Coordinates of C-alpha atoms in Angstrom, one line a residue:
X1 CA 50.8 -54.8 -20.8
X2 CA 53.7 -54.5 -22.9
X3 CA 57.3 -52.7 -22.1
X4 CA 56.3 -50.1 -24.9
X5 CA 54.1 -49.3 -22.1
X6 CA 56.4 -48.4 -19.7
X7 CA 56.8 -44.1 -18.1
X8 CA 60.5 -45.2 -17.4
X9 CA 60.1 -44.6 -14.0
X10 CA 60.9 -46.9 -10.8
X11 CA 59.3 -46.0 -7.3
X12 CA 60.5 -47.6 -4.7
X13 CA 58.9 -48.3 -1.5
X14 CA 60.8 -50.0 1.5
X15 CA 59.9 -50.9 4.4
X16 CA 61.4 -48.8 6.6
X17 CA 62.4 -51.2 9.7
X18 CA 63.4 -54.0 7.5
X19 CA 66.3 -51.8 5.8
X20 CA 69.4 -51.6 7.0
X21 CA 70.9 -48.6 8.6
X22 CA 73.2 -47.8 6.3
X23 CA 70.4 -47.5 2.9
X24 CA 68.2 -45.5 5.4
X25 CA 71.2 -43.1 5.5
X26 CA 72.0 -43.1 2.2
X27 CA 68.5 -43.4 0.5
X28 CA 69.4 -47.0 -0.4
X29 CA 72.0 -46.0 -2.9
X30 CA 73.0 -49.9 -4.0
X31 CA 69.6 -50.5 -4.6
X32 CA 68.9 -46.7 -6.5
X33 CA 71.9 -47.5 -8.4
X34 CA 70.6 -50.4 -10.1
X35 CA 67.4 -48.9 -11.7
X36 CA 69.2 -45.9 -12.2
X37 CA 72.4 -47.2 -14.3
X38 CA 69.3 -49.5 -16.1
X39 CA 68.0 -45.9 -17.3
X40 CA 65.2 -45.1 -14.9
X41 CA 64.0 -42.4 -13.4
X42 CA 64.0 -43.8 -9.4
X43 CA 62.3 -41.9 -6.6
X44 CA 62.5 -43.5 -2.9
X45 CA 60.2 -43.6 0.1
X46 CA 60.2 -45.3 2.6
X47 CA 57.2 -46.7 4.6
X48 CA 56.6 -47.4 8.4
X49 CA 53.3 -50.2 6.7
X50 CA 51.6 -51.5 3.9
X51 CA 49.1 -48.9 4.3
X52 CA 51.5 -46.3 3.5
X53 CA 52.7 -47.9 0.7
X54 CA 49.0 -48.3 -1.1
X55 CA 48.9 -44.5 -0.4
X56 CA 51.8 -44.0 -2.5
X57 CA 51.3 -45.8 -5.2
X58 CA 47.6 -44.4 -5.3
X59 CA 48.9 -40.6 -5.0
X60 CA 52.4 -40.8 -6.5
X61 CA 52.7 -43.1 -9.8
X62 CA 50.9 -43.2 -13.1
X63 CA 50.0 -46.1 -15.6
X64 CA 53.3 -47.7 -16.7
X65 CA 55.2 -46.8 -14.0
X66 CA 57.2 -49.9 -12.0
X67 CA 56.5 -50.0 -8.6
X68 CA 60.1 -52.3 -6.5
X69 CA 58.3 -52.9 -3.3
X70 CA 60.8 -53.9 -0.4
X71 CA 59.3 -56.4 1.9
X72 CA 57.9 -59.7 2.9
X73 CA 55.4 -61.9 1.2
X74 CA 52.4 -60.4 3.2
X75 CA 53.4 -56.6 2.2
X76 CA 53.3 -57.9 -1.2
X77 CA 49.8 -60.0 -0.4
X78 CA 49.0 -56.3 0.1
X79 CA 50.5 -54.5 -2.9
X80 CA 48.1 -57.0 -5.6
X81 CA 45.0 -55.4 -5.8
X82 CA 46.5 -52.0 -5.9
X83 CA 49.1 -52.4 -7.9
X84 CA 46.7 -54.0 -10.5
X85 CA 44.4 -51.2 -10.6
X86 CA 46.8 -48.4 -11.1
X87 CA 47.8 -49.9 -14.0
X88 CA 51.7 -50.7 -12.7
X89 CA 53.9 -53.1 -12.8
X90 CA 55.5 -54.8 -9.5
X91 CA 58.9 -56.0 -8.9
X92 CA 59.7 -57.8 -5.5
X93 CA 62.4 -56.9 -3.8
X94 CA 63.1 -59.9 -1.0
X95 CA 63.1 -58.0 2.6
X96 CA 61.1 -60.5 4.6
X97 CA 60.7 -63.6 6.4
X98 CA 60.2 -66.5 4.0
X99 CA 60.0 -64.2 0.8
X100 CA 58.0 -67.5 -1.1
X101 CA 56.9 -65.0 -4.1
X102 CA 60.8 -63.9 -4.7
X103 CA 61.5 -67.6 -4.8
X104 CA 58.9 -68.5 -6.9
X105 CA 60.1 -65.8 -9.6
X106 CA 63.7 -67.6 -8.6
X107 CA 65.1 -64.2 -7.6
X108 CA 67.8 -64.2 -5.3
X109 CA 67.3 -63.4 -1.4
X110 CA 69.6 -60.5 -2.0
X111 CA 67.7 -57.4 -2.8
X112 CA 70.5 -55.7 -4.9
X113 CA 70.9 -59.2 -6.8
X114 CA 67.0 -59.8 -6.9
X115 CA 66.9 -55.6 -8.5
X116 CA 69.4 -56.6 -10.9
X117 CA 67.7 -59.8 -11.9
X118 CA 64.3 -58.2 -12.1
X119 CA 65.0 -55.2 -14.4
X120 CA 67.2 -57.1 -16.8
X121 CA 64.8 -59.4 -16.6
X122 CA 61.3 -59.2 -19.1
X123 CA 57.6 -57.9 -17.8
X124 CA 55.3 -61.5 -17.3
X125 CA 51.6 -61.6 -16.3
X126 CA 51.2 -63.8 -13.3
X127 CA 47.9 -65.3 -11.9
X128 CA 46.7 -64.7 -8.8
X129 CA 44.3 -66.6 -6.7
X130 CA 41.1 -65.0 -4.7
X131 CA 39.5 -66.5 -1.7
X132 CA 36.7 -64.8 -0.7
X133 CA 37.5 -62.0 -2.8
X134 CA 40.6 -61.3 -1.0
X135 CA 43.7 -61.9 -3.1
X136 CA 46.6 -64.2 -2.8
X137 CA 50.1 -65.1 -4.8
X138 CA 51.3 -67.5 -2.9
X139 CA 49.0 -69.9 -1.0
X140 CA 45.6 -69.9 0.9
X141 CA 45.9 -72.8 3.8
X142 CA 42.9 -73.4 6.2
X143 CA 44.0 -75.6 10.2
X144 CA 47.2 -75.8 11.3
X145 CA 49.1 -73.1 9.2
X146 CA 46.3 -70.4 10.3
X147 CA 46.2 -71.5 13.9
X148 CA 50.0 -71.6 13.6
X149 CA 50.5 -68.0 12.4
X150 CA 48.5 -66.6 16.0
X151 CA 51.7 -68.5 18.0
X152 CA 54.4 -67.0 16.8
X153 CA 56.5 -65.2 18.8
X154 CA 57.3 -61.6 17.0
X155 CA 60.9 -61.9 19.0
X156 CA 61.3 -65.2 18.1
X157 CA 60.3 -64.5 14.6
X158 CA 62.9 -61.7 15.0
X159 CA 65.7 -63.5 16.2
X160 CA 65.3 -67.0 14.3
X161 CA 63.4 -65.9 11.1
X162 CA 61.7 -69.2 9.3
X163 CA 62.5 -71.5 12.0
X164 CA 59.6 -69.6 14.2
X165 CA 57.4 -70.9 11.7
X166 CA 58.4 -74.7 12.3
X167 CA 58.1 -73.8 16.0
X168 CA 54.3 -72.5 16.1
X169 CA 53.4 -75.5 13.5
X170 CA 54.6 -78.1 15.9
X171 CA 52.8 -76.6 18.9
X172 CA 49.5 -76.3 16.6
X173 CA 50.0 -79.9 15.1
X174 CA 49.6 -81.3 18.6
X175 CA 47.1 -78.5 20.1
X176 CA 44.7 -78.3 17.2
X177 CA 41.3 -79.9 16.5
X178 CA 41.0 -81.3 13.3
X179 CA 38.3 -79.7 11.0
X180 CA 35.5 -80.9 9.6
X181 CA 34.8 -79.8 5.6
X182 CA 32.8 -80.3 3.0
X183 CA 35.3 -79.5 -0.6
X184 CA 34.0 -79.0 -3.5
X185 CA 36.6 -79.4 -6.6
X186 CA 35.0 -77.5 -10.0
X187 CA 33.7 -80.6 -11.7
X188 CA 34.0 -82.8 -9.1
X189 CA 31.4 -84.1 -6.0
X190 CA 31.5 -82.9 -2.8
X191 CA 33.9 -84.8 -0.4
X192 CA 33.4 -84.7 3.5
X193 CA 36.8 -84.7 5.0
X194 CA 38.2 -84.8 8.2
X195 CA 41.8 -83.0 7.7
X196 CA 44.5 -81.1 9.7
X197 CA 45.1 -78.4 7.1
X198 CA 44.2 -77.5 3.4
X199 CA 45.9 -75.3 1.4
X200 CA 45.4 -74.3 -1.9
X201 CA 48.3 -72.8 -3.4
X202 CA 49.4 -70.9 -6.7
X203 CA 53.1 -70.4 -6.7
X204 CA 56.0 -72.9 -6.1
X205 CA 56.6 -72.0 -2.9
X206 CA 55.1 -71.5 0.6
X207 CA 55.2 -71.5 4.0
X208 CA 58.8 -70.6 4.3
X209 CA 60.5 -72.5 1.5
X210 CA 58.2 -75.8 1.4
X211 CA 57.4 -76.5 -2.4
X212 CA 54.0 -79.0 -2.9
X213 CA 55.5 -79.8 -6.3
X214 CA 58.9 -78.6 -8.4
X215 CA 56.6 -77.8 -11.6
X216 CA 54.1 -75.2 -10.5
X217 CA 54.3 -72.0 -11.7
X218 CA 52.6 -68.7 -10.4
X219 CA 51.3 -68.2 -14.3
X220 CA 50.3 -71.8 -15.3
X221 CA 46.4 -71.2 -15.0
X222 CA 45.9 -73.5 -12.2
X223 CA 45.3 -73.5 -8.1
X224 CA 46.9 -76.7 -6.6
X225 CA 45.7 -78.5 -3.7
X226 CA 46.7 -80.6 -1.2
X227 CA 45.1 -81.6 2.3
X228 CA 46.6 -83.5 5.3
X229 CA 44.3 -86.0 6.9
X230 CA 43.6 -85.9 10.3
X231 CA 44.4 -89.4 11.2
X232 CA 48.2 -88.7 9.9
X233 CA 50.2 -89.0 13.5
X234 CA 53.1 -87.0 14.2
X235 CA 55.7 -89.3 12.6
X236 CA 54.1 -89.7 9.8
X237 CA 53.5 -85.6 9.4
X238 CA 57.2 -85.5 9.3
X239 CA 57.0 -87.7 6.4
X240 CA 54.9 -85.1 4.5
X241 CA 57.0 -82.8 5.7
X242 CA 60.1 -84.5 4.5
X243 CA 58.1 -84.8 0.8
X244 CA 57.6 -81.2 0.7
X245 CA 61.3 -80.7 0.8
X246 CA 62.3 -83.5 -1.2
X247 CA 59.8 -84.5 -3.6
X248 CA 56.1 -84.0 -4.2
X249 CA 53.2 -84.2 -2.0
X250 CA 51.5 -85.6 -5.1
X251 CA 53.6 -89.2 -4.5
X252 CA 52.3 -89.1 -0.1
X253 CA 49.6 -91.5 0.6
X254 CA 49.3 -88.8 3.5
X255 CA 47.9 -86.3 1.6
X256 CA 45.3 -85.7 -0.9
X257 CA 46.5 -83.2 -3.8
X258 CA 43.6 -81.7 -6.9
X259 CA 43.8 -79.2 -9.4
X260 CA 41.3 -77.2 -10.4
X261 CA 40.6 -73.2 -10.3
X262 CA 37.3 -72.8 -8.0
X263 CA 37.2 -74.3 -4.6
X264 CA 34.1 -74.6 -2.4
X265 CA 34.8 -75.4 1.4
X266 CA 31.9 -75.5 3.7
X267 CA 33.0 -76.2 7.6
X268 CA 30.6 -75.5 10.5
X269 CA 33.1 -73.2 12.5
X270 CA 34.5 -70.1 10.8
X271 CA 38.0 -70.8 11.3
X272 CA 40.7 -68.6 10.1
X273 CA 42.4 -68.7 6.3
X274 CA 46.3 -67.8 6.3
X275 CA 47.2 -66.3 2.9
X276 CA 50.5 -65.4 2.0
X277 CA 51.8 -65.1 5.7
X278 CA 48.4 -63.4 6.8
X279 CA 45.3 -64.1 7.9
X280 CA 42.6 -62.3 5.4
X281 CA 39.5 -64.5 5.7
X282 CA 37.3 -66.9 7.8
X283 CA 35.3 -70.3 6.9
X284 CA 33.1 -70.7 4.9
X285 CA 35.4 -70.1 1.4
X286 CA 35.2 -69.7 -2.2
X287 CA 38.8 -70.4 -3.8
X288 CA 39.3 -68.7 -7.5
X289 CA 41.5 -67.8 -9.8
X290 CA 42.3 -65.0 -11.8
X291 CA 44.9 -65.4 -14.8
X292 CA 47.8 -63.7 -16.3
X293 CA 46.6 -60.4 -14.2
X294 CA 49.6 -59.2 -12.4
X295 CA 52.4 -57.3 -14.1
X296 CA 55.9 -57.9 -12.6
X297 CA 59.3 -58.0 -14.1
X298 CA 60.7 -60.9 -13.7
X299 CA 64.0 -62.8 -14.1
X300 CA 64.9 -64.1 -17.4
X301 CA 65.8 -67.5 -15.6
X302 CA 61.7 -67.3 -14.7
X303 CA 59.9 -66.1 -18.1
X304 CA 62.4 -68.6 -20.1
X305 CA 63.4 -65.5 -22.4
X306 CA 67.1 -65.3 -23.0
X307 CA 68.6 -62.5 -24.4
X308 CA 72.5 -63.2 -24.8
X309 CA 74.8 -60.7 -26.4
X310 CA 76.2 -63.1 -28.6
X311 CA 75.4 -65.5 -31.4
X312 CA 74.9 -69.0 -29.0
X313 CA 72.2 -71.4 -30.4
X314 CA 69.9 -73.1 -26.9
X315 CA 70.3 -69.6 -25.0
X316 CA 67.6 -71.3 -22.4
X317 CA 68.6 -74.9 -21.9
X318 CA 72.3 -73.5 -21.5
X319 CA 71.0 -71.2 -18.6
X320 CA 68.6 -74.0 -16.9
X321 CA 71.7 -76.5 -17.4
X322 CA 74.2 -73.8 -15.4
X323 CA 71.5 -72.9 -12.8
X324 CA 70.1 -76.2 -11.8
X325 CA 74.0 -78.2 -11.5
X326 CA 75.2 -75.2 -9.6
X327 CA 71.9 -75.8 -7.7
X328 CA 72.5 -79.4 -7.3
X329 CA 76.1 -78.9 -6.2
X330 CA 74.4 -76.1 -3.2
X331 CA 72.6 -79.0 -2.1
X332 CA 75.0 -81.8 -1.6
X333 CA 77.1 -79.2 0.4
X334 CA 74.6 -79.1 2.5
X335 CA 74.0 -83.1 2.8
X336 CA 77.2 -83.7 3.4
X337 CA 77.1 -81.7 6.3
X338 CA 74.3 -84.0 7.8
X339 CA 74.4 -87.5 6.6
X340 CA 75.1 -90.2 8.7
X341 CA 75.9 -92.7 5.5
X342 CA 79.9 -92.3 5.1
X343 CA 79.5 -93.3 2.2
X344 CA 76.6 -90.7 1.4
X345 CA 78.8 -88.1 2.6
X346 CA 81.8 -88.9 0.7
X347 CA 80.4 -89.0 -2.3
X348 CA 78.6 -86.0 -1.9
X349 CA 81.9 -84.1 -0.7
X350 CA 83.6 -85.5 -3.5
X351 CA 81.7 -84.9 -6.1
X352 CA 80.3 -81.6 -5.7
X353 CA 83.4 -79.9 -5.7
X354 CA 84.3 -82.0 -9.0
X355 CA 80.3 -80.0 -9.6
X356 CA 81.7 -76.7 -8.9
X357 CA 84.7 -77.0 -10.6
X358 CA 82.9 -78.0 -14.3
X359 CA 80.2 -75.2 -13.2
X360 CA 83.1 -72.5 -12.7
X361 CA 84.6 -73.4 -16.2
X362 CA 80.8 -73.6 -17.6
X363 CA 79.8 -70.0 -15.9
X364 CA 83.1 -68.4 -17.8
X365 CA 82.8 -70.3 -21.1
X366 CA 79.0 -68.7 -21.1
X367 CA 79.9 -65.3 -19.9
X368 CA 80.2 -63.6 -23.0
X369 CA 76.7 -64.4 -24.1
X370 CA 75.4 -62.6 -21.2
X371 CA 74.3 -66.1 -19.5
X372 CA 73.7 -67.5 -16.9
X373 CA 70.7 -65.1 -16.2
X374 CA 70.0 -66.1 -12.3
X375 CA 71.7 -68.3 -9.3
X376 CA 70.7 -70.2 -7.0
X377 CA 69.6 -69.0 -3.6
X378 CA 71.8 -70.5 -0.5
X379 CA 69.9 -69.5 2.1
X380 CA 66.7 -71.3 1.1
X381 CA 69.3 -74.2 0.9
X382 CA 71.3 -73.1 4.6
X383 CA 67.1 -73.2 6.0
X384 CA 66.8 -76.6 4.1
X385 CA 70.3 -77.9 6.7
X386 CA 68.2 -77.2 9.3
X387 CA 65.0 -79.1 8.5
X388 CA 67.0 -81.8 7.3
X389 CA 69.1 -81.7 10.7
X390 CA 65.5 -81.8 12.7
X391 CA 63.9 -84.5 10.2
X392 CA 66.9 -86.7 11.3
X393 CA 65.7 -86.4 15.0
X394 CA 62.4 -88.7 13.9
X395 CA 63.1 -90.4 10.7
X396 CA 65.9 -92.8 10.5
X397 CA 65.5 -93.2 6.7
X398 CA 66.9 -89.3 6.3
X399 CA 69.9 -90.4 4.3
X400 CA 67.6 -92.5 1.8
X401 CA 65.6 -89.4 1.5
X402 CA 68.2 -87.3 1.0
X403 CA 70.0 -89.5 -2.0
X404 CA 66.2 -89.5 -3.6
X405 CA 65.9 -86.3 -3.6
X406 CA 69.6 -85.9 -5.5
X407 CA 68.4 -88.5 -7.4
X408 CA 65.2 -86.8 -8.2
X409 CA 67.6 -83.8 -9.1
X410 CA 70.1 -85.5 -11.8
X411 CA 66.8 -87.1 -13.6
X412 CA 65.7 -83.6 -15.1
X413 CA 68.9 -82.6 -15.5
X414 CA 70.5 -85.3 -17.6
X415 CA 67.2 -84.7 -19.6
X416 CA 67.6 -81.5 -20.6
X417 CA 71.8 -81.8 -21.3
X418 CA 70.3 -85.1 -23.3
X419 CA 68.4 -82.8 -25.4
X420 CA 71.2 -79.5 -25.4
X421 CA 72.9 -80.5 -28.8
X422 CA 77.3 -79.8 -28.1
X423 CA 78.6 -80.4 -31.4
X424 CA 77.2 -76.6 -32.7
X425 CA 78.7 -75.0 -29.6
X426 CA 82.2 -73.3 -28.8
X427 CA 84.7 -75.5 -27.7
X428 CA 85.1 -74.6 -23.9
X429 CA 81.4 -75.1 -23.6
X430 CA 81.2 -78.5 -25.4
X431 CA 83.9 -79.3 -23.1
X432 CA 82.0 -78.9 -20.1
X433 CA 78.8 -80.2 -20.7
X434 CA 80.2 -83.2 -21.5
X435 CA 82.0 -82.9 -18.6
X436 CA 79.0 -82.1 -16.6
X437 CA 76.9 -85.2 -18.5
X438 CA 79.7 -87.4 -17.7
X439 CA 79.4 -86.5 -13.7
X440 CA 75.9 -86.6 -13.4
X441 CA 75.1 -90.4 -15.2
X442 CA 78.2 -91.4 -12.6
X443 CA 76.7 -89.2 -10.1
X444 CA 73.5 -91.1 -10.7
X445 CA 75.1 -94.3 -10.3
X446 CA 76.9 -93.7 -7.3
X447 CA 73.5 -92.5 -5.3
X448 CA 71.8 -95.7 -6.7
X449 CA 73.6 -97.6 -5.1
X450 CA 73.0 -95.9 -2.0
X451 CA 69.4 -96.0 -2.3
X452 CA 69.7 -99.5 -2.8
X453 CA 71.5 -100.5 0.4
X454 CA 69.8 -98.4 2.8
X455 CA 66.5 -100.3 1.5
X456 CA 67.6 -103.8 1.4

C-alpha cells in the first residue's frame, strides 16, 4: 500500500470503558483534533468490545481508509485479520494494560502523543505471526504465561495494571507442571524438551514491557524464540527475568533462544497458547509467519524516515542520538532511586542531570528541523522501578546488573555519535554532541569501574 492510496479519512474506534470521562463527553476532542488539524476527515465511535469494532470497520470504512483503534494489545490482536482484509490501514492508539505493540512502534503511552506521532509519522508494512492460523503481533508463549493469564485478578488488574501480571506469573511459576514438547525449528531436528514456557515472539516487546532482545523489529522477517527450562529454580528465573529487562535472553545459559519463521510443537496435553494478552489456541501448534502484511502508520523514530523542514545532513542518527541519551538519562533516574552502591547512585544522580541538560540544549538546537521525531516513554521506565525494586529482594548483584545494563546502553550510543560527522553541522549542535560524546566515554568509565568492584 502506498499513501497515494489513502480516502483521507480517520475512523476512530475507542474502547468505550478505557476512555476517560471527559473524551466520552466531548467525543474525544484532543484526540479528533489531531487527525483533524493533519487534514482528515475523522468520524468517532465508540465500542463496548472488539466485536463491535470488527463490525465497524466491516460496515463503515472503505479501502484506504485509516482505522486509530483505542485499546490494549489484545483489542488490537483482534483488529489484524480484519483490518488486513478491508484493505485499511491501522494506527494504535495506547489505551491498555501493557500496550507491547505501541512500544514496539516506540509510540508514546499517551494516546494524544502516540496520534501525533503516528500520523506525522510514514505508512510501514509490519509482519505478523500465525499460530494455528490465528494471528499474533506481539508474541505467542505456551506454560507459565498461558496458565498465568487464567489468575489474574480483573480488580487487581484494575487497580495495579502490569504488576498483576508479575503477580499471576509468580503464583504459576511455583504451581505449574512443566511441559513436555517435541520443537521443531524449520531446518532443524526435532528436540524433546522439558521447559516451563516457550514463546515465540515477533515484536520487541511482550508480556508487559519485557524485551527478549533490543534489535527485533515487528518487520524484520523473523519469529524469535526463547524457552525456559524446567530445571531453572526460582532464583535463577529471576535471573532470566532480570536479562529480559537488562540485556538479552540470547546471553542466559537459562534459556534456549532460535530464529526461524515455522515452528512445530507437539505436547501430549493440549495446553493453552497466550497470544498478545489472550488466549487464542491450544497444543498441538504450528508457528508461521507472514511478512510485511499489515499496514500501520507508524512513527518516524520507527520506519527510520526523517523528514526535517530544514536543510540538516544525518536527519536519522541526529534523532536516534536525541532519543536514546534522553532515554538513557530516564533510566538512571530511575536507578538512582534504587541502588544500594553510593557510589552507583551518585554517579547516576550526577550525571544524568549533566544528561538532561546537554539533551535540553540538543532538543532546541534540533527543533527547527522538525527533529527529534519521538520520546521516550517514562512509564515503561516508572514499571521498570518496580521490577528492579522486587529483583533487589532476591538478587544481591542488582547494582552490577543495573551499571551493565547502562553500560550496555552508552556502547550503541557512542557508536552511532562515533559515526554522526559534527564538523558539517550548525554550531549549537556541534556543541552538544561533543558535549554529549564527552559525557558518555566518561560516563562509561565511571560505570566500569563500578562493574569492576562489585565483581572482584
Amino acid at each position: 500500500m502506498e499513501n497515494s492510496d489513502l480516502t483521507g479519512k480517520v475512523l476512530m474506534l475507542l474502547t468505550r470503558h478505557k476512555v476517560i470521562e471527559r473524551w466520552r463527553r466531548d467525543g474525544a476532542q484532543p484526540l479528533r483534533s489531531v487527525f483533524e488539524d493533519a487534514g482528515y476527515q475523522t468520524e468517532l465511535v465508540f465500542c463496548d468490545n472488539p466485536d463491535a469494532m470488527i463490525e465497524q470497520v466491516k460496515t463503515n470504512t472503505r479501502p484506504g481508509d485509516i482505522v486509530a483503534v483505542g485499546g490494549g494489545d489484545g483489542t488490537i490482536n483482534a483488529m489484524i485479520d480484519p483490518i488486513r482484509d478491508s484493505g485499511t490501514v491501522l494506527i494504535a492508539l495506547p489505551l491498555g494494560t501493557a500496550n507491547d505493540f505501541a512500544r514496539s512502534l516506540k509510540l508514546p503511552d499517551d494516546p494524544v502523543q502516540a496520534a501525533q506521532a503516528a500520523i506525522n509519522g510514514q505508512l510501514s508494512m509490519l509482519d505478523i505471526g500465525r499460530v494455528n492460523g490465528k494471528s499474533f503481533v506481539n508474541a505467542a508463549s505456551i506454560g507459565v504465561p498461558a496458565d498465568a493469564r487464567k489468575r489474574i485478578n480483573p480488580d487487581l488488574k484494575r487497580w495495579t495494571g502490569a504488576i498483576s501480571y508479575a503477580v499471576a506469573n509468580w503464583q504459576s511459576w511455583h504451581e505449574m507442571p512443566p511441559l513436555e514438547l517435541d520443537v521443531t525449528c524449520a531446518g532443524h531436528d526435532t528436540q524433546h524438551l522439558k521447559l516451563r514456557q516457550l514463546t515465540v515472539t515477533n515484536g520487541q516487546y511482550f508480556g508487559g514491557g519485557l524485551r527478549p532482545r533490543e534489535n527485533k523489529r515487528l518487520d524484520d522477517g523473523k519469529l524469535h524464540v526463547f524457552a525456559i527450562r524446567a530445571d531453572v529454580d526460582t532464583l535463577s528465573g529471576m535471573d532470566i527475568g532480570a536479562a529480559l529487562l537488562f540485556g538479552s535472553v540470547d546471553e542466559s545459559e537459562l534459556a534456549l533462544t532460535m530464529e526461524c519463521d515455522d515452528i512445530h510443537i507437539d505436547c501430549a496435553e493440549p495446553h493453552p497458547i497466550l497470544a498478545d494478552g489472550e488466549i487464542i489456541s491450544k497444543l498441538p501448534a504450528k508457528f508461521t509467519l507472514e511478512r510485511a502484511v499489515l499496514p500501520v502508520f507508524a512513527p518516524n523514530a520507527f520506519t527510520g524516515g526523517v523528514v526535517t523542514d530544514g536543510d540538516i545532513a544525518d536527519g536519522d542518527a541526529l534523532n536516534d542520538i536525541t532519543i536514546d541519551a534522553e532515554d538513557l538519562a530516564i533510566r538512571m533516574e530511575a536507578i538512582c532511586t534504587i541502588a544500594s552502591n553510593g557510589r552507583l547512585k551518585a554517579i547516576c544522580h550526577d550525571e544524568s542531570r549533566k544528561l538532561r541538560n546537554i539533551i535540553r540544549q540538543l532538543e532546541l538546537a534540533l527543533r527547527p528541523y522538525g527533529l527529534p521525531l519521538s520520546s521516550p516513554d517514562p512509564d515503561l521506565h516508572s514499571l521498570e522501578t518496580l521490577r528492579d525494586k522486587a529483583l533487589s529482594w532476591v538478587l544481591n548483584d542488582l547494582d552490577d546488573r543495573m551499571a551493565t545494563g547502562l553500560l550496555n546502553q552508552i556502547g550503541p550510543l557512542l557508536t552511532t555519535l562515533e559515526a554522526c560527522p559534527v564538523d558539517n553541522k550548525p554550531d549549537q549542535i556541534k556543541t552538544s554532541l561533543l558535549a554529549l560524546k564527552s559525557t558518555l566515554t566518561e560516563l562509561e568509565g565511571q560505570l566500569g569501574t563500578i562493574r569492576s568492584s562489585e565483581t572482584a
